[in-house]
mmCIF file of C-alpha atoms and ligand atoms in Angstrom:
data_model
loop_
_atom_site.group_PDB
_atom_site.id
_atom_site.type_symbol
_atom_site.label_atom_id
_atom_site.label_comp_id
_atom_site.label_asym_id
_atom_site.label_seq_id
_atom_site.Cartn_x
_atom_site.Cartn_y
_atom_site.Cartn_z
ATOM 1 C CA MET A 13 17.600 -94.639 -73.114
ATOM 2 C CA HIS A 14 18.889 -98.037 -74.119
ATOM 3 C CA THR A 15 20.714 -99.688 -70.724
ATOM 4 C CA CYS A 16 22.971 -101.870 -73.285
ATOM 5 C CA LYS A 17 26.581 -100.466 -73.690
ATOM 6 C CA VAL A 18 26.939 -98.335 -76.809
ATOM 7 C CA PRO A 19 29.600 -99.267 -79.198
ATOM 8 C CA GLN A 20 33.027 -97.645 -78.732
ATOM 9 C CA LEU A 21 33.826 -94.743 -81.545
ATOM 10 C CA ASP A 22 37.293 -94.229 -82.363
ATOM 11 C CA ALA A 23 38.302 -90.352 -82.577
ATOM 12 C CA ARG A 24 37.160 -90.108 -86.056
ATOM 13 C CA LEU A 25 33.727 -91.338 -85.720
ATOM 14 C CA ALA A 26 33.474 -89.756 -82.352
ATOM 15 C CA ALA A 27 33.713 -86.495 -83.966
ATOM 16 C CA ALA A 28 31.456 -87.189 -86.697
ATOM 17 C CA TYR A 29 28.747 -88.276 -83.788
ATOM 18 C CA ALA A 30 29.289 -84.367 -82.268
ATOM 19 C CA PHE A 31 28.582 -82.999 -85.537
ATOM 20 C CA VAL A 32 25.204 -85.110 -85.581
ATOM 21 C CA ARG A 33 21.852 -82.479 -84.485
ATOM 22 C CA ALA A 34 20.391 -84.216 -81.371
ATOM 23 C CA GLY A 35 16.563 -84.754 -81.855
ATOM 24 C CA ARG A 36 17.408 -85.654 -85.866
ATOM 25 C CA VAL A 37 16.764 -88.307 -88.123
ATOM 26 C CA ALA A 38 20.306 -89.603 -89.470
ATOM 27 C CA ALA A 39 21.501 -91.322 -92.022
ATOM 28 C CA ASP A 40 24.882 -93.392 -92.239
ATOM 29 C CA ILE A 41 26.007 -94.011 -95.701
ATOM 30 C CA GLY A 42 28.456 -96.493 -95.805
ATOM 31 C CA CYS A 43 27.372 -97.733 -92.137
ATOM 32 C CA ASP A 44 29.558 -100.728 -92.543
ATOM 33 C CA HIS A 45 30.006 -102.340 -88.942
ATOM 34 C CA GLY A 46 27.388 -100.229 -87.963
ATOM 35 C CA LYS A 47 28.940 -98.769 -84.615
ATOM 36 C CA LEU A 48 28.210 -94.926 -85.329
ATOM 37 C CA SER A 49 24.301 -95.981 -86.299
ATOM 38 C CA ALA A 50 23.858 -98.066 -83.017
ATOM 39 C CA ALA A 51 25.963 -94.962 -81.207
ATOM 40 C CA LEU A 52 23.510 -92.379 -82.851
ATOM 41 C CA ALA A 53 20.448 -94.585 -82.178
ATOM 42 C CA GLY A 54 21.294 -96.379 -78.638
ATOM 43 C CA SER A 55 22.466 -93.132 -76.858
ATOM 44 C CA GLY A 56 18.671 -91.631 -77.796
ATOM 45 C CA ARG A 57 20.916 -89.217 -79.792
ATOM 46 C CA CYS A 58 18.626 -89.739 -82.784
ATOM 47 C CA PRO A 59 14.827 -90.921 -82.548
ATOM 48 C CA LEU A 60 15.778 -92.975 -86.090
ATOM 49 C CA VAL A 61 18.840 -93.823 -87.899
ATOM 50 C CA LEU A 62 18.858 -94.859 -91.636
ATOM 51 C CA ALA A 63 21.911 -97.329 -92.031
ATOM 52 C CA CYS A 64 22.950 -97.588 -95.582
ATOM 53 C CA ASP A 65 25.296 -99.583 -97.374
ATOM 54 C CA LEU A 66 26.067 -100.337 -101.051
ATOM 55 C CA ARG A 67 27.325 -104.270 -100.342
ATOM 56 C CA PRO A 68 25.009 -106.796 -98.698
ATOM 57 C CA GLY A 69 27.848 -108.250 -96.236
ATOM 58 C CA PRO A 70 28.664 -104.980 -94.473
ATOM 59 C CA LEU A 71 24.979 -104.212 -94.027
ATOM 60 C CA GLU A 72 24.691 -107.617 -92.214
ATOM 61 C CA LYS A 73 27.278 -106.704 -89.947
ATOM 62 C CA ALA A 74 25.255 -103.689 -88.975
ATOM 63 C CA ARG A 75 22.078 -105.527 -88.323
ATOM 64 C CA VAL A 76 24.034 -107.653 -85.881
ATOM 65 C CA THR A 77 25.680 -104.457 -84.047
ATOM 66 C CA CYS A 78 22.516 -102.484 -84.274
ATOM 67 C CA ALA A 79 20.302 -105.352 -82.966
ATOM 68 C CA PRO A 80 20.059 -103.782 -79.591
ATOM 69 C CA TYR A 81 18.435 -100.701 -80.617
ATOM 70 C CA GLY A 82 15.482 -102.704 -82.758
ATOM 71 C CA ASP A 83 13.379 -100.191 -84.706
ATOM 72 C CA LYS A 84 15.328 -97.219 -83.898
ATOM 73 C CA VAL A 85 17.859 -98.226 -86.578
ATOM 74 C CA GLN A 86 16.474 -99.598 -90.027
ATOM 75 C CA PHE A 87 18.769 -100.724 -92.729
ATOM 76 C CA ARG A 88 19.310 -99.865 -96.372
ATOM 77 C CA LEU A 89 21.098 -101.466 -98.982
ATOM 78 C CA GLY A 90 21.932 -99.357 -102.209
ATOM 79 C CA SER A 91 24.450 -96.946 -103.550
ATOM 80 C CA GLY A 92 25.082 -93.324 -101.731
ATOM 81 C CA LEU A 93 21.818 -91.591 -101.237
ATOM 82 C CA ALA A 94 19.759 -93.262 -103.723
ATOM 83 C CA VAL A 95 18.147 -95.439 -100.868
ATOM 84 C CA LEU A 96 16.796 -92.454 -99.186
ATOM 85 C CA ALA A 97 13.674 -90.236 -99.708
ATOM 86 C CA PRO A 98 14.554 -86.509 -99.608
ATOM 87 C CA GLY A 99 13.728 -85.264 -96.542
ATOM 88 C CA GLU A 100 13.728 -88.745 -95.024
ATOM 89 C CA ALA A 101 17.016 -88.011 -93.141
ATOM 90 C CA GLU A 102 18.350 -83.891 -92.356
ATOM 91 C CA ASP A 103 21.983 -85.114 -90.733
ATOM 92 C CA ILE A 104 23.645 -87.369 -93.380
ATOM 93 C CA ILE A 105 26.923 -88.838 -92.416
ATOM 94 C CA ILE A 106 29.276 -90.027 -94.982
ATOM 95 C CA ALA A 107 32.444 -91.715 -93.445
ATOM 96 C CA GLY A 108 35.187 -93.454 -94.514
ATOM 97 C CA MET A 109 35.387 -92.930 -98.183
ATOM 98 C CA GLY A 110 37.637 -91.116 -100.384
ATOM 99 C CA ALA A 111 36.780 -87.542 -101.384
ATOM 100 C CA GLU A 112 35.939 -88.589 -105.103
ATOM 101 C CA THR A 113 33.078 -91.144 -103.730
ATOM 102 C CA ILE A 114 32.058 -88.660 -101.529
ATOM 103 C CA ILE A 115 31.690 -86.309 -104.056
ATOM 104 C CA GLU A 116 30.256 -88.573 -106.858
ATOM 105 C CA ILE A 117 27.327 -89.673 -104.076
ATOM 106 C CA LEU A 118 26.543 -85.995 -103.418
ATOM 107 C CA GLU A 119 26.582 -84.945 -106.823
ATOM 108 C CA ALA A 120 23.927 -87.851 -107.699
ATOM 109 C CA ALA A 121 21.606 -86.328 -105.080
ATOM 110 C CA PRO A 122 20.650 -82.772 -105.889
ATOM 111 C CA TRP A 123 18.282 -82.297 -103.155
ATOM 112 C CA VAL A 124 20.754 -82.328 -100.613
ATOM 113 C CA PHE A 125 21.960 -78.714 -101.906
ATOM 114 C CA ASP A 126 19.471 -77.718 -99.303
ATOM 115 C CA ALA A 127 20.205 -75.711 -96.126
ATOM 116 C CA ARG A 128 18.179 -77.922 -94.312
ATOM 117 C CA TYR A 129 20.171 -80.796 -94.549
ATOM 118 C CA ASN A 130 23.506 -80.941 -92.079
ATOM 119 C CA LEU A 131 26.388 -82.914 -93.650
ATOM 120 C CA VAL A 132 28.816 -84.722 -91.800
ATOM 121 C CA LEU A 133 31.848 -85.721 -94.028
ATOM 122 C CA VAL A 134 34.691 -87.944 -93.292
ATOM 123 C CA PRO A 135 36.941 -88.429 -96.444
ATOM 124 C CA ALA A 136 39.404 -91.405 -96.065
ATOM 125 C CA THR A 137 41.654 -89.400 -98.378
ATOM 126 C CA LYS A 138 42.200 -86.205 -100.241
ATOM 127 C CA HIS A 139 40.748 -83.846 -97.659
ATOM 128 C CA SER A 140 41.457 -80.428 -99.777
ATOM 129 C CA ILE A 141 39.833 -82.193 -103.031
ATOM 130 C CA LEU A 142 36.561 -82.184 -100.608
ATOM 131 C CA ARG A 143 37.173 -78.804 -99.162
ATOM 132 C CA ARG A 144 37.414 -77.433 -102.714
ATOM 133 C CA TRP A 145 34.389 -78.918 -103.969
ATOM 134 C CA LEU A 146 32.468 -78.157 -101.159
ATOM 135 C CA ALA A 147 33.404 -74.231 -101.672
ATOM 136 C CA ARG A 148 33.022 -74.408 -105.796
ATOM 137 C CA ARG A 149 29.214 -75.857 -105.064
ATOM 138 C CA GLY A 150 28.242 -73.335 -102.475
ATOM 139 C CA PHE A 151 28.791 -75.520 -99.016
ATOM 140 C CA ALA A 152 30.163 -73.892 -96.047
ATOM 141 C CA LEU A 153 32.305 -75.411 -93.450
ATOM 142 C CA ARG A 154 30.221 -75.075 -90.206
ATOM 143 C CA GLY A 155 32.872 -76.793 -88.445
ATOM 144 C CA GLU A 156 35.872 -79.336 -88.828
ATOM 145 C CA THR A 157 37.856 -81.691 -86.558
ATOM 146 C CA LEU A 158 41.133 -82.729 -86.334
ATOM 147 C CA CYS A 159 41.897 -86.306 -85.346
ATOM 148 C CA GLN A 160 43.877 -89.155 -85.097
ATOM 149 C CA ALA A 161 42.962 -92.743 -85.750
ATOM 150 C CA ALA A 162 44.856 -95.817 -86.365
ATOM 151 C CA GLY A 163 48.163 -93.320 -86.778
ATOM 152 C CA ARG A 164 46.427 -90.915 -89.622
ATOM 153 C CA TRP A 165 44.883 -87.855 -89.551
ATOM 154 C CA TYR A 166 41.420 -87.077 -90.246
ATOM 155 C CA ALA A 167 39.520 -84.189 -91.084
ATOM 156 C CA VAL A 168 35.855 -84.463 -89.950
ATOM 157 C CA MET A 169 33.625 -81.832 -91.703
ATOM 158 C CA ASN A 170 30.458 -79.911 -91.152
ATOM 159 C CA ALA A 171 28.955 -78.500 -93.959
ATOM 160 C CA GLN A 172 25.503 -76.910 -94.747
ATOM 161 C CA TYR A 173 24.398 -75.759 -98.000
ATOM 162 C CA THR A 174 24.527 -71.955 -98.740
ATOM 163 C CA GLY A 175 24.146 -71.634 -102.504
ATOM 164 C CA ASP A 176 27.523 -68.913 -102.060
ATOM 165 C CA ALA A 177 30.016 -70.481 -104.431
ATOM 166 C CA ARG A 178 33.104 -69.469 -104.362
ATOM 167 C CA GLU A 179 36.840 -70.506 -105.384
ATOM 168 C CA PRO A 180 38.350 -71.215 -102.311
ATOM 169 C CA ASP A 181 42.705 -70.561 -102.325
ATOM 170 C CA GLY A 182 44.756 -72.920 -102.132
ATOM 171 C CA LEU A 183 45.598 -72.546 -98.199
ATOM 172 C CA TYR A 184 41.840 -72.869 -97.461
ATOM 173 C CA CYS A 185 41.925 -76.179 -99.596
ATOM 174 C CA LEU A 186 44.701 -77.619 -97.607
ATOM 175 C CA THR A 187 43.953 -76.525 -94.221
ATOM 176 C CA GLY A 188 40.167 -75.657 -93.913
ATOM 177 C CA LEU A 189 38.880 -74.856 -90.205
ATOM 178 C CA THR A 190 41.754 -77.031 -88.675
ATOM 179 C CA GLN A 191 44.013 -73.807 -87.860
ATOM 180 C CA GLY A 192 44.847 -73.677 -83.977
ATOM 181 C CA GLN A 193 43.526 -77.188 -83.472
ATOM 182 C CA PRO A 194 45.665 -79.853 -81.383
ATOM 183 C CA GLY A 195 47.840 -81.529 -83.587
ATOM 184 C CA CYS A 196 47.974 -79.195 -86.697
ATOM 185 C CA ALA A 197 51.452 -78.796 -87.251
ATOM 186 C CA ASP A 198 51.659 -82.434 -87.694
ATOM 187 C CA TYR A 199 48.766 -82.420 -90.183
ATOM 188 C CA TYR A 200 50.292 -79.713 -92.307
ATOM 189 C CA ALA A 201 53.525 -81.497 -92.067
ATOM 190 C CA VAL A 202 51.359 -84.502 -93.945
ATOM 191 C CA GLN A 203 49.760 -82.121 -96.292
ATOM 192 C CA ASN A 204 52.759 -80.366 -96.999
ATOM 193 C CA ALA A 205 54.708 -83.620 -98.054
ATOM 194 C CA LYS A 206 52.059 -84.386 -100.186
ATOM 195 C CA LEU A 207 52.296 -81.233 -102.082
ATOM 196 C CA ARG A 208 56.001 -81.317 -102.272
ATOM 197 C CA LYS A 209 55.458 -84.823 -104.075
ATOM 198 C CA TYR A 210 52.743 -83.151 -106.275
ATOM 199 C CA ARG A 211 54.805 -80.527 -107.234
ATOM 200 C CA LEU A 212 57.909 -82.635 -108.220
ATOM 201 C CA GLY A 213 55.426 -83.922 -111.136
ATOM 202 C CA LEU A 214 54.614 -80.736 -112.700
ATOM 203 C CA PRO A 215 56.688 -79.171 -115.777
ATOM 204 C CA ASP A 216 57.874 -75.936 -114.971
ATOM 205 C CA GLY A 217 55.544 -73.082 -115.426
ATOM 206 C CA ALA A 218 52.730 -70.843 -113.578
ATOM 207 C CA GLU A 219 50.998 -73.912 -111.769
ATOM 208 C CA ARG A 220 54.395 -75.162 -110.413
ATOM 209 C CA ASP A 221 55.329 -71.763 -109.242
ATOM 210 C CA ALA A 222 51.791 -71.386 -107.715
ATOM 211 C CA VAL A 223 52.374 -75.187 -105.539
ATOM 212 C CA GLY A 224 55.873 -73.526 -104.365
ATOM 213 C CA GLU A 225 54.402 -70.410 -103.377
ATOM 214 C CA LEU A 226 51.801 -72.464 -101.738
ATOM 215 C CA ILE A 227 54.619 -74.714 -99.950
ATOM 216 C CA ALA A 228 56.395 -71.580 -98.641
ATOM 217 C CA GLU A 229 53.111 -70.496 -96.974
ATOM 218 C CA MET A 230 52.115 -74.080 -95.566
ATOM 219 C CA ASP A 231 56.164 -73.674 -94.218
ATOM 220 C CA ARG A 232 55.091 -70.402 -92.393
ATOM 221 C CA LEU A 233 52.100 -72.205 -90.843
ATOM 222 C CA ALA A 234 53.744 -74.908 -89.555
ATOM 223 C CA ALA A 235 56.210 -72.683 -88.059
ATOM 224 C CA GLY A 236 53.666 -71.033 -86.118
HETATM 225 C C1 SAM B 318 35.650 -98.487 -94.961
HETATM 226 S S1 SAM B 318 34.316 -98.309 -94.580
HETATM 227 C C2 SAM B 318 33.446 -97.009 -93.525
HETATM 228 C C3 SAM B 318 32.491 -97.227 -92.289
HETATM 229 C C4 SAM B 318 32.334 -96.206 -91.560
HETATM 230 N N1 SAM B 318 31.396 -95.362 -92.379
HETATM 231 C C5 SAM B 318 33.428 -95.822 -91.109
HETATM 232 O O1 SAM B 318 33.789 -94.844 -91.477
HETATM 233 O O2 SAM B 318 33.888 -96.654 -89.770
HETATM 234 C C6 SAM B 318 33.079 -97.571 -96.102
HETATM 235 C C7 SAM B 318 32.016 -98.641 -96.485
HETATM 236 O O3 SAM B 318 31.222 -97.600 -97.072
HETATM 237 C C8 SAM B 318 30.464 -99.005 -98.161
HETATM 238 N N2 SAM B 318 30.412 -98.103 -99.638
HETATM 239 C C9 SAM B 318 31.343 -97.616 -100.608
HETATM 240 N N3 SAM B 318 30.962 -97.325 -101.771
HETATM 241 C C10 SAM B 318 29.402 -97.057 -101.099
HETATM 242 C C11 SAM B 318 28.344 -96.039 -101.683
HETATM 243 N N4 SAM B 318 28.739 -95.426 -102.955
HETATM 244 N N5 SAM B 318 27.398 -96.014 -101.230
HETATM 245 C C12 SAM B 318 27.102 -96.694 -100.118
HETATM 246 N N6 SAM B 318 28.096 -97.556 -99.303
HETATM 247 C C13 SAM B 318 29.369 -97.301 -100.014
HETATM 248 C C14 SAM B 318 31.378 -99.690 -98.553
HETATM 249 O O4 SAM B 318 30.885 -100.830 -98.923
HETATM 250 C C15 SAM B 318 32.041 -100.043 -96.901
HETATM 251 O O5 SAM B 318 31.223 -100.527 -96.027
#
């Protein structure tokens, strides 16, 4: 255990930290400031952390943050999971990117479609798109933590490949495993407002009706 103070994590990264399995090598994809990598290595939760980023500037910041932890953190410059050999890290965190970027990163690395990997995903936007993609591509949500950071709601997702691909319903896409969690009514109000806006843009027809039904279901859920 290191004696220097590990960085303070916001609620989002603290929830991601909690989903990383103790004793495993972790990869922090899009590490930027390097706080999560430093916390995982510095607390002793992970024997090795691979801190990875697309751009040299952020990776340099991570080097500075993680300097106290010596060779317990290694640095990789490049896009997504292309900087890793399959199996090099079994716990993979992708935090602070939009759902579409997270999906692109996962689609580009077919080796993560394997139950040995523990995925920790923190989409900055479009949570429902990521939940739908995970279900369709055979990943199960093992856990999900709703939290607020810098005044916004985040859903921190823990996913594992099962191979059981399914078409999720709309309510699952919007709420995942968040039902009953503190703050879920506020989160649903935000999700619901986005849904209403989306419905306004739809022409009359079956899709618009289906979104209307979903809105009614969300209203019932928010009313408890
Ligand atoms: C908003 S920061 C998030 C930092 C940290 N993960 C967090 O959640 O606080 C996003 C980081 O992802 C990096 N990034 C964007 N696309 C990437 C990709 N395809 N592969 C690796 N890193 C990427 C950016 O350079 C940036 O440093």
